[in-house]
Amino acid sequence: MDGPMYCTLLFTLLLSLVSTGYSQSITRTLNMRIGFANIRRGFVEKADDIEAFLIDNGLQILGLCETDLLEHEHPPSISGFQCVLPNRLPHRVAVYVKNDIQYEILHYNGELPAVIIRTHHTTFGFAYNSFTDKPYTKQRRKLSEKDRMIRVSDFLDWFALHASKQFILMGDFNCNWFEGTTFRNKIFNWCLDNDATQVINSPTRVVGDSSTLLDLCITRIHKMESTHHIHDL
């Protein structure tokens, strides 16, 4: 999967977050653009492409997966943004957040690589359901579909307990939304149980004659516009 290009899903969301002030009956709308991409490794070498994509699309938050930073490696520094990494090595997820956004980090200590941040109004989660446990070590092993399903299920249960009333969860779940598998149905039922919606409904990976929807965006925000496209850089 290594290569000089992104060949991945990118989608952005335009959010209208409506809140009522505590001291006054004021309703205000906040527009934000959020994106997500699987960058297929080579994180450090793709700094210029990432910065250009942030600027060209006016993004406030950009989640990335397959960043695969090892010990003593650092994410590219991008002017005007902070980079948030998960606790666990290697850092398989990274999130760039614009400097003017106030947020707190919610630390997830489970097996699924993920970064979760919470602003005053909304929780944003970014996750990567990988096929390998302990990559880049002698103990690495291929995960079964059951293993990967358990990892996602554990994470979703944790996320449901810690997320705000409004949330957005983006990620490469490596679970084809077009197929009625047990794995897919677990995510679907979690959405029903938590009043959430998976908003991507067209393929995010196209290889030859194969079209799959592996990259999901699950939201509990009713005023939202979304777009996505396959993007090369």
XYZ file of N, CA, C and O in Angstrom, residues 1-3 5-11 35-44 46 50 61-69 83-86 90-96 112-115 125-131 136 169-174 204-205 214-216:
260
model
N 0.814 -1.215 0.000
C 0.000 0.000 0.000
C 0.851 1.271 0.000
O 0.346 2.362 -0.053
N 2.181 1.124 0.100
C 3.010 2.317 0.083
C 2.955 2.977 -1.285
O 2.791 2.327 -2.298
N 3.135 4.280 -1.337
C 3.160 4.953 -2.615
C 3.247 6.443 -2.432
O 2.994 6.963 -1.354
N 1.367 8.737 -3.654
C 0.101 9.435 -3.839
C -0.868 9.079 -2.713
O -0.819 8.000 -2.159
N -1.770 9.998 -2.407
C -2.992 9.597 -1.750
C -3.832 8.904 -2.829
O -3.868 9.340 -3.955
N -4.545 7.911 -2.488
C -5.563 7.370 -3.387
C -6.685 6.928 -2.473
O -6.815 5.759 -2.123
N -7.466 7.871 -2.050
C -8.252 7.654 -0.851
C -9.487 8.527 -0.832
O -9.642 9.418 -1.653
N -10.328 8.248 0.096
C -11.510 9.069 0.344
C -11.142 10.361 1.035
O -10.346 10.375 1.954
N -11.708 11.459 0.576
C -11.704 12.702 1.334
C -13.111 13.257 1.298
O -13.716 13.324 0.240
N -13.645 13.617 2.435
C -14.926 14.298 2.410
C -14.910 15.423 3.417
O -14.130 15.425 4.358
N -12.506 17.371 7.385
C -12.168 16.383 6.372
C -11.519 15.165 6.983
O -11.075 15.172 8.129
N -11.453 14.106 6.194
C -10.782 12.882 6.619
C -10.131 12.231 5.415
O -10.679 12.237 4.315
N -8.954 11.644 5.613
C -8.258 10.968 4.522
C -7.425 9.813 5.038
O -6.850 9.896 6.126
N -7.382 8.747 4.267
C -6.390 7.698 4.468
C -5.213 8.047 3.567
O -5.335 8.041 2.344
N -4.055 8.376 4.165
C -2.947 8.880 3.357
C -1.972 7.778 2.924
O -0.968 8.061 2.278
N -2.237 6.542 3.320
C -1.452 5.406 2.837
C 0.033 5.567 3.141
O 0.887 5.372 2.292
N 0.314 5.943 4.366
C 1.682 6.055 4.869
C 2.455 7.198 4.170
O 1.886 7.954 3.415
N 3.730 7.300 4.488
C 4.522 8.408 3.941
C 4.086 9.750 4.490
O 4.167 10.775 3.804
N 3.646 9.762 5.767
C 3.063 10.959 6.377
C 4.004 12.152 6.284
O 3.626 13.229 5.797
N 5.226 11.995 6.733
C 6.162 13.114 6.805
C 6.447 13.681 5.419
O 6.536 14.905 5.227
N 4.504 13.846 2.946
C 3.315 14.433 2.318
C 2.873 15.732 2.990
O 1.752 16.192 2.804
N -0.617 17.886 2.366
C -1.601 18.028 3.445
C -1.894 19.499 3.702
O -3.054 19.906 3.823
N -10.644 21.277 10.668
C -10.184 20.021 11.261
C -9.977 19.009 10.142
O -10.829 18.865 9.265
N -8.833 18.322 10.176
C -8.554 17.274 9.202
C -8.018 16.044 9.931
O -6.967 16.106 10.562
N -8.740 14.931 9.826
C -8.288 13.669 10.383
C -7.594 12.841 9.323
O -8.021 12.808 8.163
N -6.517 12.173 9.707
C -5.735 11.338 8.794
C -5.509 9.977 9.423
O -5.311 9.875 10.642
N -5.533 8.927 8.611
C -5.178 7.609 9.123
C -4.098 6.976 8.251
O -3.783 7.475 7.174
N -3.548 5.881 8.726
C -2.342 5.257 8.171
C -1.175 6.241 8.176
O -0.335 6.246 7.277
N -1.137 7.077 9.200
C -0.025 8.004 9.371
C 1.230 7.267 9.849
O 2.350 7.637 9.499
N 1.050 6.252 10.682
C 2.094 5.288 11.049
C 3.394 5.937 11.514
O 4.489 5.602 11.047
N 3.281 6.862 12.464
C 4.464 7.464 13.066
C 5.022 6.535 14.137
O 4.304 6.085 15.023
N -1.373 19.491 15.843
C -1.582 18.095 15.483
C -1.795 17.267 16.747
O -0.987 17.323 17.682
N -2.881 16.515 16.779
C -3.224 15.667 17.918
C -2.995 14.212 17.533
O -3.442 13.763 16.468
N -2.296 13.473 18.407
C -1.983 12.067 18.155
C -2.587 11.190 19.249
O -2.792 11.642 20.374
N -2.856 9.924 18.947
C -3.341 9.009 19.982
C -2.219 8.623 20.942
O -1.039 8.892 20.685
N 2.405 2.411 17.095
C 2.662 3.597 16.280
C 1.423 4.474 16.182
O 0.300 3.994 16.341
N 1.624 5.754 15.908
C 0.493 6.678 15.787
C -0.135 6.486 14.407
O 0.325 7.058 13.414
N -1.202 5.703 14.356
C -1.827 5.368 13.075
C -2.910 6.363 12.675
O -3.478 6.275 11.581
N -3.206 7.319 13.566
C -4.186 8.375 13.309
C -3.568 9.703 13.749
O -2.831 9.750 14.743
N -3.860 10.761 13.019
C -3.440 12.106 13.404
C -4.550 13.073 13.012
O -5.240 12.863 12.012
N -4.713 14.121 13.803
C -5.766 15.106 13.527
C -5.171 16.502 13.614
O -4.569 16.870 14.638
N -5.321 17.271 12.533
C -4.912 18.671 12.539
C -6.115 19.542 12.898
O -7.188 19.405 12.303
N -8.399 0.120 19.326
C -8.615 0.765 18.027
C -7.870 2.097 17.960
O -8.061 2.949 18.831
N -7.027 2.305 16.956
C -6.373 3.605 16.805
C -7.413 4.711 16.584
O -8.213 4.642 15.648
N -7.394 5.724 17.445
C -8.417 6.773 17.353
C -7.946 8.035 18.060
O -7.164 7.986 19.011
N -8.441 9.170 17.565
C -8.270 10.466 18.219
C -9.649 11.065 18.403
O -10.450 11.096 17.460
N -14.644 12.483 16.431
C -13.835 11.276 16.532
C -13.299 10.861 15.179
O -13.986 10.979 14.159
N -12.063 10.366 15.172
C -11.415 9.891 13.947
C -10.764 8.553 14.261
O -9.978 8.444 15.216
N -11.074 7.517 13.474
C -10.629 6.164 13.820
C -10.131 5.422 12.591
O -10.477 5.757 11.446
N -9.320 4.400 12.863
C -8.783 3.551 11.793
C -8.839 2.103 12.244
O -8.187 1.728 13.220
N -9.621 1.298 11.534
C -9.754 -0.121 11.862
C -8.766 -0.908 11.004
O -9.082 -1.311 9.888
N -7.579 -1.117 11.526
C -6.501 -1.726 10.751
C -6.647 -3.239 10.690
O -7.436 -3.850 11.430
N -5.861 -3.841 9.819
C -5.872 -5.295 9.647
C -4.762 -5.977 10.444
O -4.687 -7.205 10.461
N 4.790 -3.203 12.737
C 6.179 -2.770 12.844
C 6.900 -3.370 14.048
O 7.898 -2.834 14.511
N -18.302 11.235 13.851
C -17.302 10.181 13.923
C -16.932 9.784 12.500
O -17.772 9.305 11.739
N -15.681 10.004 12.116
C -15.194 9.692 10.782
C -14.114 8.624 10.874
O -13.374 8.565 11.856
N -14.001 7.808 9.851
C -12.898 6.867 9.867
C -12.927 5.854 8.746
O -13.919 5.681 8.050
N -11.774 5.212 8.609
C -11.640 4.073 7.703
C -11.956 2.835 8.536
O -11.105 2.314 9.254
N -13.194 2.358 8.442
C -13.640 1.238 9.260
C -13.334 -0.112 8.612
O -13.489 -1.150 9.242
N -12.921 -0.081 7.354
C -12.640 -1.327 6.629
C -13.768 -2.346 6.800
O -13.537 -3.539 7.021
N -16.439 4.580 -1.630
C -15.264 5.352 -1.256
C -13.979 4.685 -1.723
O -12.906 5.278 -1.623
N -14.063 3.456 -2.190
C -12.915 2.763 -2.787
C -13.376 2.115 -4.081
O -14.341 1.339 -4.084
N -16.024 1.787 2.546
C -15.276 1.403 3.739
C -15.066 2.559 4.706
O -14.813 2.343 5.889
N -15.153 3.780 4.195
C -14.862 4.984 4.977
C -16.190 5.634 5.358
O -16.956 6.045 4.482
N -16.446 5.719 6.629
C -17.767 6.115 7.106
C -17.728 7.464 7.809
O -16.700 7.886 8.335
